[in-house]
PDB file of C-alpha atoms and ligand atoms in Angstrom:
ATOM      1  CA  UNK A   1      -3.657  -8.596 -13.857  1.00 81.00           C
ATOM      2  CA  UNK A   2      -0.607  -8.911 -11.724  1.00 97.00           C
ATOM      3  CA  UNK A   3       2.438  -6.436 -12.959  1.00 98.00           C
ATOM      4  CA  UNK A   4       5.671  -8.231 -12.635  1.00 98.00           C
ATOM      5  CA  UNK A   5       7.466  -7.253 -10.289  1.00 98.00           C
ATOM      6  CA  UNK A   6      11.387  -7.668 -10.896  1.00 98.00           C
ATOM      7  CA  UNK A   7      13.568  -6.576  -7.280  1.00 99.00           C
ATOM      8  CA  UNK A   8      17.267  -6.582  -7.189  1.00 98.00           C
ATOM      9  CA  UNK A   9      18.782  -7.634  -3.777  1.00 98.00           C
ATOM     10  CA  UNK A  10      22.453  -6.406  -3.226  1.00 98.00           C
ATOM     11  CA  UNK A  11      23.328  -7.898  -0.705  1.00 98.00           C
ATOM     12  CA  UNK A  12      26.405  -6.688   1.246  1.00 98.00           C
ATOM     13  CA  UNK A  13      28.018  -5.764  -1.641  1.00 98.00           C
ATOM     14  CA  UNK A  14      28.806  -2.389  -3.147  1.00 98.00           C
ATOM     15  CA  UNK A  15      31.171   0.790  -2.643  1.00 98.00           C
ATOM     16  CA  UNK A  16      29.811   4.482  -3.464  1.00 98.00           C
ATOM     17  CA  UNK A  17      31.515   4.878  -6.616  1.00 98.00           C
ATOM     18  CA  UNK A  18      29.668   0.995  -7.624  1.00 98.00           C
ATOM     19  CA  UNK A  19      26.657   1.894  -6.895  1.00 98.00           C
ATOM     20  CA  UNK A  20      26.871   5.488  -8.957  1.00 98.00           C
ATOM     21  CA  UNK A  21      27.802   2.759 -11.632  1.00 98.00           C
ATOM     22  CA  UNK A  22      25.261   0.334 -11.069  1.00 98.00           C
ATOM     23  CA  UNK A  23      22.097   2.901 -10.740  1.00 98.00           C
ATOM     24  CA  UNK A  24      23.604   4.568 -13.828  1.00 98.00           C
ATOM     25  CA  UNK A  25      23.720   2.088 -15.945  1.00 98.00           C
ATOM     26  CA  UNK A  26      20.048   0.370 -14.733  1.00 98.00           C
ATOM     27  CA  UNK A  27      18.924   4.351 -15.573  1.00 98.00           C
ATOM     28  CA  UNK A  28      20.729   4.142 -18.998  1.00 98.00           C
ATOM     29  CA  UNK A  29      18.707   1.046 -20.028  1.00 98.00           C
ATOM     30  CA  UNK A  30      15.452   1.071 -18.360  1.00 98.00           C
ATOM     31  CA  UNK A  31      13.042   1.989 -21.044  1.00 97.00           C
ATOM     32  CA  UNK A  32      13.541  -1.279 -22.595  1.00 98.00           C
ATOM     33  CA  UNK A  33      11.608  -2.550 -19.805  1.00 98.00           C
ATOM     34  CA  UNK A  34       7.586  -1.927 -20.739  1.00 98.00           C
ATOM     35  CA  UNK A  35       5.782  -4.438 -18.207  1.00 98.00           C
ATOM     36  CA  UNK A  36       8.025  -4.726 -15.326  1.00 98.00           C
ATOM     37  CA  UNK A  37       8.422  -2.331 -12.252  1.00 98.00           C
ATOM     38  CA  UNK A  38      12.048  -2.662 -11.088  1.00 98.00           C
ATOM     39  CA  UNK A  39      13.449  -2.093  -7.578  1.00 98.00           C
ATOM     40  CA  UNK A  40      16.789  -2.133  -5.780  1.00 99.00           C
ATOM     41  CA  UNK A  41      17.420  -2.812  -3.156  1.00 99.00           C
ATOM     42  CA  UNK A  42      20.960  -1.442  -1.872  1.00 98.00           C
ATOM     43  CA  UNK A  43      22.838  -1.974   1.682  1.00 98.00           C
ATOM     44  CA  UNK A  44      20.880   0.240   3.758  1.00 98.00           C
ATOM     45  CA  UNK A  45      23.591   3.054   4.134  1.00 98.00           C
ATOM     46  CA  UNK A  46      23.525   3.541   0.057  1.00 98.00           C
ATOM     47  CA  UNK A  47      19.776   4.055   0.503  1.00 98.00           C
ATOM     48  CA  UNK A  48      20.183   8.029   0.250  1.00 98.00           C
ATOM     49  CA  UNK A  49      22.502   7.629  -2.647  1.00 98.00           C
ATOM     50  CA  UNK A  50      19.797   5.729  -4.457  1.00 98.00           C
ATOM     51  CA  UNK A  51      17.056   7.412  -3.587  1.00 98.00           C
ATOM     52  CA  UNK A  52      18.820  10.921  -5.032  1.00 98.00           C
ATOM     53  CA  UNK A  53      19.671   9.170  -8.312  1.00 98.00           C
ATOM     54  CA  UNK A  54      16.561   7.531  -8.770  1.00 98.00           C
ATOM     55  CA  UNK A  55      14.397  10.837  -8.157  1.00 98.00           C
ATOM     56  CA  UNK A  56      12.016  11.148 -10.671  1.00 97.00           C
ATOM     57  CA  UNK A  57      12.492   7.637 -12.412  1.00 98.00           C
ATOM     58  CA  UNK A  58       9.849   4.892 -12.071  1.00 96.00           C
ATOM     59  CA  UNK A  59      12.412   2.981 -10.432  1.00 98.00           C
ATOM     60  CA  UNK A  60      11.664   2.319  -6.999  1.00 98.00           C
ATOM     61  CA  UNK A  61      13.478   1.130  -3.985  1.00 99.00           C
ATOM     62  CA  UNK A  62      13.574  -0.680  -0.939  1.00 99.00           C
ATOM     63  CA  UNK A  63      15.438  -1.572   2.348  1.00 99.00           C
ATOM     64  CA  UNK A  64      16.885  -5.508   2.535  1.00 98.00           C
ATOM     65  CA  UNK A  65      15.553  -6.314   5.924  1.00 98.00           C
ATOM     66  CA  UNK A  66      14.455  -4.112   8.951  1.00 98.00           C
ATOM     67  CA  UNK A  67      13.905  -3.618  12.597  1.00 98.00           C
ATOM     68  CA  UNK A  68      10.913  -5.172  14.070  1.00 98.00           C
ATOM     69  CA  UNK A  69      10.751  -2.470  16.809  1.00 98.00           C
ATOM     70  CA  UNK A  70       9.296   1.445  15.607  1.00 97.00           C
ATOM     71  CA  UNK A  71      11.951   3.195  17.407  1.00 98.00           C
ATOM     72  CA  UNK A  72      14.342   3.683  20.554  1.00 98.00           C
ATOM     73  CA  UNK A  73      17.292   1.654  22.672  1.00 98.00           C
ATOM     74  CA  UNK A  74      18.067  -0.955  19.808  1.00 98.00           C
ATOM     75  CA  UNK A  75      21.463  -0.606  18.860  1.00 98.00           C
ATOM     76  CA  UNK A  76      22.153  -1.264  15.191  1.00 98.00           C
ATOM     77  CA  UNK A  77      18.662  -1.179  14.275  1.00 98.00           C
ATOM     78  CA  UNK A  78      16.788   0.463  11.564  1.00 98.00           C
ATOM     79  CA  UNK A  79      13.356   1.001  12.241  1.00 98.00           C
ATOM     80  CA  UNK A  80      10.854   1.094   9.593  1.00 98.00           C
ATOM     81  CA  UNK A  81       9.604   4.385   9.655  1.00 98.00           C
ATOM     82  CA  UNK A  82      13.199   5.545   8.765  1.00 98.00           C
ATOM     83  CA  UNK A  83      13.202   3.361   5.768  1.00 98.00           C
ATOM     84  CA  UNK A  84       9.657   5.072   4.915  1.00 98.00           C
ATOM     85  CA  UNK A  85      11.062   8.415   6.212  1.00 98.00           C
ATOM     86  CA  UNK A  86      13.608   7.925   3.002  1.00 98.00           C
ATOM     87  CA  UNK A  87      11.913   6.998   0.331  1.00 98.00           C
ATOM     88  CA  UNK A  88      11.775   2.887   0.474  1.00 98.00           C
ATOM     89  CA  UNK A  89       9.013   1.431  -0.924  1.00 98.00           C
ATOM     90  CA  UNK A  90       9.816  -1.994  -0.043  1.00 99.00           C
ATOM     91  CA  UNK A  91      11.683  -3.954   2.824  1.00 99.00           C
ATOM     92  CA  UNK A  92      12.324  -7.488   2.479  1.00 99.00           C
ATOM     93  CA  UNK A  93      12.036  -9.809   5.649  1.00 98.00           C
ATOM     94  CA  UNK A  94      12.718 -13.203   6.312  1.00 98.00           C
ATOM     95  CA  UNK A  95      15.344 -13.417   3.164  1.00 98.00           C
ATOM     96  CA  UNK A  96      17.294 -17.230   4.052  1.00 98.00           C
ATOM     97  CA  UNK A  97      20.368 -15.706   4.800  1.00 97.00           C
ATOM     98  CA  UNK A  98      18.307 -13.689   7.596  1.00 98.00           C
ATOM     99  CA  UNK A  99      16.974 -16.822   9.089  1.00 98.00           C
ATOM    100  CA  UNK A 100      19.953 -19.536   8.462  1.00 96.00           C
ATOM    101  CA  UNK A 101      23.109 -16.780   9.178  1.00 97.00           C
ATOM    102  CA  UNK A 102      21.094 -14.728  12.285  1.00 98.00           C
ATOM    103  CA  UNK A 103      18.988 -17.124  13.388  1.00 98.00           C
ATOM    104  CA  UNK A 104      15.956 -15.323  12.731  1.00 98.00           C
ATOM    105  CA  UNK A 105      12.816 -17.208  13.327  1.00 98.00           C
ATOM    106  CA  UNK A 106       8.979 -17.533  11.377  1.00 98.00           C
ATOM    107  CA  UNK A 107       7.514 -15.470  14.454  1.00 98.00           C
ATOM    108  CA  UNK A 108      10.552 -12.573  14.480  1.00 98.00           C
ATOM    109  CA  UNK A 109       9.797 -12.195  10.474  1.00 98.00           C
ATOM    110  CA  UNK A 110       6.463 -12.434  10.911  1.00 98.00           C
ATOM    111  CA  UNK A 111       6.799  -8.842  13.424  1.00 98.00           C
ATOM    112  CA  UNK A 112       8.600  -7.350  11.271  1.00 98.00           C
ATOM    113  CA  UNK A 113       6.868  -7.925   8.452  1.00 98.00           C
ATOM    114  CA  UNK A 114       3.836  -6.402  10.840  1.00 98.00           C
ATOM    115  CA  UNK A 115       6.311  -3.327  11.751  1.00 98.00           C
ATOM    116  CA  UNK A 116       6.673  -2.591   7.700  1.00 98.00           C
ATOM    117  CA  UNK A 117       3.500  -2.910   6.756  1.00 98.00           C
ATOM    118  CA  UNK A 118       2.679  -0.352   9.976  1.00 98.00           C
ATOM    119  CA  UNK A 119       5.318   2.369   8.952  1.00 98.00           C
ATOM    120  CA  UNK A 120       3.677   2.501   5.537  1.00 98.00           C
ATOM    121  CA  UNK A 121       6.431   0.006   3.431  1.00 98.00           C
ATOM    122  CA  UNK A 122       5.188  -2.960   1.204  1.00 98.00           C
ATOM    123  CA  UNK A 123       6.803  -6.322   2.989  1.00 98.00           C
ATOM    124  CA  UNK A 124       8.270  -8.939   0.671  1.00 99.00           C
ATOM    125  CA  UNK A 125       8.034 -11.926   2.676  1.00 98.00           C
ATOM    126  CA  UNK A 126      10.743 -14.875   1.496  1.00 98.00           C
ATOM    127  CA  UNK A 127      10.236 -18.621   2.057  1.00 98.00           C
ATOM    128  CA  UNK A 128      11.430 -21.093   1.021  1.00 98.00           C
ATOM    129  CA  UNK A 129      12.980 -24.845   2.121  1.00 97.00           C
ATOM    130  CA  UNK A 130      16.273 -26.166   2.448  1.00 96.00           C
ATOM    131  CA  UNK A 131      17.714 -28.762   0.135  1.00 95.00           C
ATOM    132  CA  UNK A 132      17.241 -31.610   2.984  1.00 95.00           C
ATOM    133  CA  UNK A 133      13.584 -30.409   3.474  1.00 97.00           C
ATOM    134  CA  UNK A 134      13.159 -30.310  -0.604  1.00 96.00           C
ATOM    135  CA  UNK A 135      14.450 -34.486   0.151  1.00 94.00           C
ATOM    136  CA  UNK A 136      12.486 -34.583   2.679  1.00 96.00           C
ATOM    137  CA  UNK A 137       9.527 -34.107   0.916  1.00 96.00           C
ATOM    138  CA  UNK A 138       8.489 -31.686   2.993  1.00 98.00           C
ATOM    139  CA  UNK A 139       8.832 -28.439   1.004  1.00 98.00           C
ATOM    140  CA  UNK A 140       5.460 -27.653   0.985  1.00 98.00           C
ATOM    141  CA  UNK A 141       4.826 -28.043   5.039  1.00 98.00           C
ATOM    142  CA  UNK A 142       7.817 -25.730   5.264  1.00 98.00           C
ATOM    143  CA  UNK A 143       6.484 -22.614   3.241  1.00 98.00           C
ATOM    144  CA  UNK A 144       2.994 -23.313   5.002  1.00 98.00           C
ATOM    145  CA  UNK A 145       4.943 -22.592   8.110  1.00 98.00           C
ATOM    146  CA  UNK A 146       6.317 -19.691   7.423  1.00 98.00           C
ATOM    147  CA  UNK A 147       3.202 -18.304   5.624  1.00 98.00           C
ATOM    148  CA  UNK A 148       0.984 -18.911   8.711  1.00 98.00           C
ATOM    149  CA  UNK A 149       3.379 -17.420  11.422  1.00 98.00           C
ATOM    150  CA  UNK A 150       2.792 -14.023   9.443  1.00 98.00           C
ATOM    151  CA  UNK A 151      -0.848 -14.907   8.598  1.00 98.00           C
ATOM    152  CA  UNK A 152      -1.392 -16.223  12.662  1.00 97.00           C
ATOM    153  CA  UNK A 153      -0.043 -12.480  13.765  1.00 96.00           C
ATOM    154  CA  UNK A 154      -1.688 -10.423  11.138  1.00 95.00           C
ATOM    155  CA  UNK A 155      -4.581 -12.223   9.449  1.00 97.00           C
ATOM    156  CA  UNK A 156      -4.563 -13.092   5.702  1.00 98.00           C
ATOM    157  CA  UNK A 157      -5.866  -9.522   4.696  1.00 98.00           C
ATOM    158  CA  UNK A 158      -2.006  -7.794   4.816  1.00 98.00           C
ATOM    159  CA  UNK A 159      -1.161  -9.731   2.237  1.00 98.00           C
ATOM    160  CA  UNK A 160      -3.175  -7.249  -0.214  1.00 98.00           C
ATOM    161  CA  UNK A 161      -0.348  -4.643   0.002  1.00 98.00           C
ATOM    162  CA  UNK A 162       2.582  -6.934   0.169  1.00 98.00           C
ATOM    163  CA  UNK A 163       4.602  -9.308  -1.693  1.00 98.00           C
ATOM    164  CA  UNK A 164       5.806 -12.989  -1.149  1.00 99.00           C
ATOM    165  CA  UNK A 165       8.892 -14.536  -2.458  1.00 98.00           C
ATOM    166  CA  UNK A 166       9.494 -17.998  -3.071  1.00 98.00           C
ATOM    167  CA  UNK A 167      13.372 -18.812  -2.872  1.00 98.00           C
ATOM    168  CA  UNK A 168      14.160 -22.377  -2.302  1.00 97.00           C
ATOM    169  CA  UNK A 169      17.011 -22.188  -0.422  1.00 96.00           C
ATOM    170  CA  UNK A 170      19.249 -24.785  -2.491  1.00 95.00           C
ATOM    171  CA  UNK A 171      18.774 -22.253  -5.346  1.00 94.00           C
ATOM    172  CA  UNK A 172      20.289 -19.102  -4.018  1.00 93.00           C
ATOM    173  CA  UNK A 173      23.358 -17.959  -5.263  1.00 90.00           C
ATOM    174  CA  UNK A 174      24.760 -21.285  -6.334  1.00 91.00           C
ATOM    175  CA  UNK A 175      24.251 -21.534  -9.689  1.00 88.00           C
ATOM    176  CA  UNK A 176      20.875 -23.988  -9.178  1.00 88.00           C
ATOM    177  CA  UNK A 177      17.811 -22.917 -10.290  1.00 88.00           C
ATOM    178  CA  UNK A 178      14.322 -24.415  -9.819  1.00 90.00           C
ATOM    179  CA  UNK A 179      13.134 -25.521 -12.779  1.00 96.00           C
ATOM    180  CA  UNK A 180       9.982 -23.426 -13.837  1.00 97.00           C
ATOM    181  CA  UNK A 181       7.766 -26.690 -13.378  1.00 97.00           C
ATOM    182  CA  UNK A 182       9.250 -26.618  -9.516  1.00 96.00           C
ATOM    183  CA  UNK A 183       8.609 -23.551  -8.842  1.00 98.00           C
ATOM    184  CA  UNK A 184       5.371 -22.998 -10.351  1.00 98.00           C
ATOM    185  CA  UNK A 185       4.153 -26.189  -8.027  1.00 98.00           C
ATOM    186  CA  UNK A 186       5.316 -24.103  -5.284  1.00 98.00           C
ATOM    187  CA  UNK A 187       4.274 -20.791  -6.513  1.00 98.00           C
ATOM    188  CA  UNK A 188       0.470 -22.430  -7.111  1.00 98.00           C
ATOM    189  CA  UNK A 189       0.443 -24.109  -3.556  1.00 98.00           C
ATOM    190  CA  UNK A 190       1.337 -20.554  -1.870  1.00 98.00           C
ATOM    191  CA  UNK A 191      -1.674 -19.224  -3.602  1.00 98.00           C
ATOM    192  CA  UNK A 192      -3.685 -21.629  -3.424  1.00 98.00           C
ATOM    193  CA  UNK A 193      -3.681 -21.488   0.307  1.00 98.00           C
ATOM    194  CA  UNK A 194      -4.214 -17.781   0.379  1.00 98.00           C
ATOM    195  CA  UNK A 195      -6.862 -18.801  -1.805  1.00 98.00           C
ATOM    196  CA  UNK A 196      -8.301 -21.064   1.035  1.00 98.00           C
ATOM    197  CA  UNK A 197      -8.513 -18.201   3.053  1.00 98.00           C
ATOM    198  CA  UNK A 198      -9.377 -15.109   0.554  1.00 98.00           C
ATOM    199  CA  UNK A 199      -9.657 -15.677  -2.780  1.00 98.00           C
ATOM    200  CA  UNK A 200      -9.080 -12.382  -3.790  1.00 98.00           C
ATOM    201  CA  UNK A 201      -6.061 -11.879  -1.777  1.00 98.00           C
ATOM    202  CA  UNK A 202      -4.844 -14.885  -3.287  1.00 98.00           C
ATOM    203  CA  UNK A 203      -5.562 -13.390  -7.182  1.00 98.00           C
ATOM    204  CA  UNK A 204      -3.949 -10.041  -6.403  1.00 98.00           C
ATOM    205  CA  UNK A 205      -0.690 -11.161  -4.316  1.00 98.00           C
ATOM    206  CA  UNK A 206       2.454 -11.092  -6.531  1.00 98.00           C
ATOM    207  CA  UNK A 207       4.150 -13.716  -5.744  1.00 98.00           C
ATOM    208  CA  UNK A 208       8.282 -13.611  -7.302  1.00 98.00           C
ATOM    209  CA  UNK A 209      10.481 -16.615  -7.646  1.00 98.00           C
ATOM    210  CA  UNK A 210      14.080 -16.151  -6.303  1.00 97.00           C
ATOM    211  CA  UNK A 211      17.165 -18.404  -6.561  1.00 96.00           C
ATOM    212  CA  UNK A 212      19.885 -17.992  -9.573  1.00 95.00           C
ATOM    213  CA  UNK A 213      17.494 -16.195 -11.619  1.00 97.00           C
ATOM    214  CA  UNK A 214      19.522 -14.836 -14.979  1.00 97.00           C
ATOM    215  CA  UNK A 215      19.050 -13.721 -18.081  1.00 97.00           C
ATOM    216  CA  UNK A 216      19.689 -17.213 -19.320  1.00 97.00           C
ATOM    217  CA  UNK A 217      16.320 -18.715 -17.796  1.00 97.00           C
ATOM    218  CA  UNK A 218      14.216 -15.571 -16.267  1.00 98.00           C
ATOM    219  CA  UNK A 219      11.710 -16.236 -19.746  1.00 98.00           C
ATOM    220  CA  UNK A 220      11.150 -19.253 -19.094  1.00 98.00           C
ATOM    221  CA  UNK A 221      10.304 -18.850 -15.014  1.00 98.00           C
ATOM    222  CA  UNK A 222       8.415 -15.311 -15.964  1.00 98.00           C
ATOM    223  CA  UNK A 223       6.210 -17.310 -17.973  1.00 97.00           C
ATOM    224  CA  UNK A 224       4.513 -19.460 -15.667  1.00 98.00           C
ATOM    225  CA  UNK A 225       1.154 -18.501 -14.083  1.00 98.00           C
ATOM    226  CA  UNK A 226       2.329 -18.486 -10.777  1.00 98.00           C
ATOM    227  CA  UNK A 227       5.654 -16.483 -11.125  1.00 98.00           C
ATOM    228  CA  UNK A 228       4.959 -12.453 -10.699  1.00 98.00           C
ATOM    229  CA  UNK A 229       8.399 -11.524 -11.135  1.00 98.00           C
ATOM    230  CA  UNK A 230      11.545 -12.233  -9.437  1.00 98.00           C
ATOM    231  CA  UNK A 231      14.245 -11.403  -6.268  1.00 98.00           C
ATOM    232  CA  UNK A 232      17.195 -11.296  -8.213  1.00 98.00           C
ATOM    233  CA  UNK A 233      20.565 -11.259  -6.150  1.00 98.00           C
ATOM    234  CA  UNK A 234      23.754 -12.052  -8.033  1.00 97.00           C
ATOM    235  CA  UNK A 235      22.521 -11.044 -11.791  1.00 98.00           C
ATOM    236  CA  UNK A 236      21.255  -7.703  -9.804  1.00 98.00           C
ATOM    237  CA  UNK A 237      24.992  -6.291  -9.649  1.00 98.00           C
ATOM    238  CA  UNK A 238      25.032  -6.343 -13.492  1.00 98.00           C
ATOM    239  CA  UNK A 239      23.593  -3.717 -15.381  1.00 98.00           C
ATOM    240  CA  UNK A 240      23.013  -5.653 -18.160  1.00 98.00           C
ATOM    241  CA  UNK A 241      21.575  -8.773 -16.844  1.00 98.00           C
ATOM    242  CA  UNK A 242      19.477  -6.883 -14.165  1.00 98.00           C
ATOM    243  CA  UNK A 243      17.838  -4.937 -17.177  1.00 98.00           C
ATOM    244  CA  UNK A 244      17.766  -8.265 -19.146  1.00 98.00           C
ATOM    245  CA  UNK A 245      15.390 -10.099 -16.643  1.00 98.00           C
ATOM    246  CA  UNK A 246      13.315  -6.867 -16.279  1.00 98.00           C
ATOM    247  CA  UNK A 247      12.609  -7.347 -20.308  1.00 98.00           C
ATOM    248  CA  UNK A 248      12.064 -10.752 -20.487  1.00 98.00           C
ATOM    249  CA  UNK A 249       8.808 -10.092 -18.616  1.00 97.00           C
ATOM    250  CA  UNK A 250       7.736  -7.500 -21.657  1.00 96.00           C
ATOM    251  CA  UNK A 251       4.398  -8.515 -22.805  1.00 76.00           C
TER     252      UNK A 251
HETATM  253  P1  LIG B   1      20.756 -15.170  -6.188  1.00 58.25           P
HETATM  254  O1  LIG B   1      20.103 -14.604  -4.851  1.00 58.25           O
HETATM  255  O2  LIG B   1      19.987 -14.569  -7.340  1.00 58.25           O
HETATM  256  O3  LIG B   1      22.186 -14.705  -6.165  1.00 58.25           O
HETATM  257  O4  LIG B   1      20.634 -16.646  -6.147  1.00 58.25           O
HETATM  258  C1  LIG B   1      18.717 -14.455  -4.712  1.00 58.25           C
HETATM  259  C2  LIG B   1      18.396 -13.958  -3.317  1.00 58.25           C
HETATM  260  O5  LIG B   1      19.056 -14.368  -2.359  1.00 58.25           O
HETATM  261  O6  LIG B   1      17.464 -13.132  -3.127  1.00 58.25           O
END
C-alpha cells in the first residue's frame, strides 16, 4: 500500500508572522487527517521557523528546489546537505515554474534530483506538459522525457526513495484542473513505464497529482488508482483547505 502523500508548496509567498499563522493553524487541525502524511514546503529562509514549530509533530518538511552542486563558490545556492543539515525531508526539483521561469532543463533536474537523493533528502520530481503539448498530443512523449533524463543519469532504482509529481502545466494555479480521468491516464502511463523497467519500483513509487487541487475536487482525484496524493500550491496557504485535502484521502 502506498500512503498518500499530501505536500504543500508555498511558493514565494509568506512573511514570519504568516507562516507562525499558517503552521499554527495546519498544527491546530491535523489530527483530522488519519491516512495522509502532510508536508510543507516553505521559502527556504522560513525553513528554521518551520522546522522549530513542527518539532515533534508528524508533520514533515521540505525545501522547494535545490542546488545541484554539494557545496562551495555558487552564489545564491543552497546545497542539499544544508537542507538535510536542517531537518528537510523533501526537496522538490524540476517544479514548471523552475523549468519555464529559469530555464532549467530535463538534464539540470535530473542532477539535482541526483544531488538530493545523495545528501540523504527524498526528491519529488515534477513533470508535466504544456497546454500546446497537451494539443499536441504529445503529453505523454513529454513526461517520458523528463522521466528518462533522471532515469538515463541515475538508473530506475532511485526512484524507490523518491517521489514523482504529475502537474500538467495548464493546470497550475489557474483555476484548471485535470479531470481525474486525465490524470489518472497520465498517472498510469508514468507507472507503467517504471513498470517496464522494475515492477516493483513502479508498485511502491507515490506518484501525486498537482495543478488547482482544492478541497472542492481533491476526493475525487485522491480516489483514482494512480493518484498517491497531491502538490498542492495555492489551497496550501489556507489552513483550512490545506487540512481539507489532507482528509479527503482518510480511508
Ligand atoms: P496550484 O500549484 O495548486 O496553485 O495550481 C501547484 C504547484 O505548482 O505545485
Amino acid at each position: 500500500m502506498r500512503q498518500p502523500l499530501v505536500a504543500g508548496n508555498w511558493k514565494m509567498n509568506g512573511s514570519s508572522g504568516s507562516v507562525t499563522a499558517l503552521v499554527e493553524g495546519i498544527k491546530a487541525g491535523i489530527d483530522a487527517v488519519t491516512a495522509a502524511e502532510m508536508t510543507v514546503c516553505p521559502p527556504y529562509v522560513y525553513i528554521p521557523q518551520v522546522a522549530t514549530m513542527l518539532a515533534g509533530t508528524a508533520i514533515s518538511f521540505g525545501a522547494q528546489d535545490v542546488s545541484d552542486q554539494e557545496a562551495g563558490a555558487y552564489t545564491g545556492e543552497v546545497a542539499p546537505g544544508m537542507l538535510f543539515d536542517v531537518g528537510c525531508k523533501y526537496a522538490i526539483v524540476g517544479h514548471s515554474e523552475r523549468r519555464s521561469i529559469y530555464g532549467e532543463s530535463d538534464e539540470f533536474t535530473a542532477r539535482k534530483f541526483a544531488a538530493a537523493q545523495n545528501a540523504g533528502l527524498v526528491p519529488i520530481l515534477c513533470v508535466g506538459e504544456l497546454l500546446e503539448e497537451r494539443e499536441q498530443g504529445i503529453t505523454e512523449q513529454v513526461v517520458e522525457r523528463q522521466l528518462d533524463a533522471v532515469i538515463n543519469l541515475e538508473g530506475v532504482g532511485v526512484f524507490g526513495t523518491a517521489v514523482i509529481a504529475y502537474e500538467p502545466v495548464w493546470a497550475i494555479g489557474t483555476g484548471k484542473t485535470a479531470t481525474p480521468d486525465q490524470a489518472q491516464e497520465v498517472h498510469a502511463f508514468i507507472r507503467a513505464r517504471l513498470a517496464g523497467l522494475d515492477q516493483a519500483i513502479a508498485d511502491g513509487v507515490q506518484i501525486l497529482y498537482g495543478g488547482s487541487m482544492n478541497p472542492g475536487n481533491a476526493a475525487e482525484l485522491l480516489a483514482m488508482q494512480d493518484i498517491d496524493g497531491g502538490l498542492i500550491g495555492g489551497a496550501s496557504l489556507k489552513p483550512d483547505d490545506f487540512l481539507a485535502i489532507g482528509k479527503a484521502a482518510n480511508n
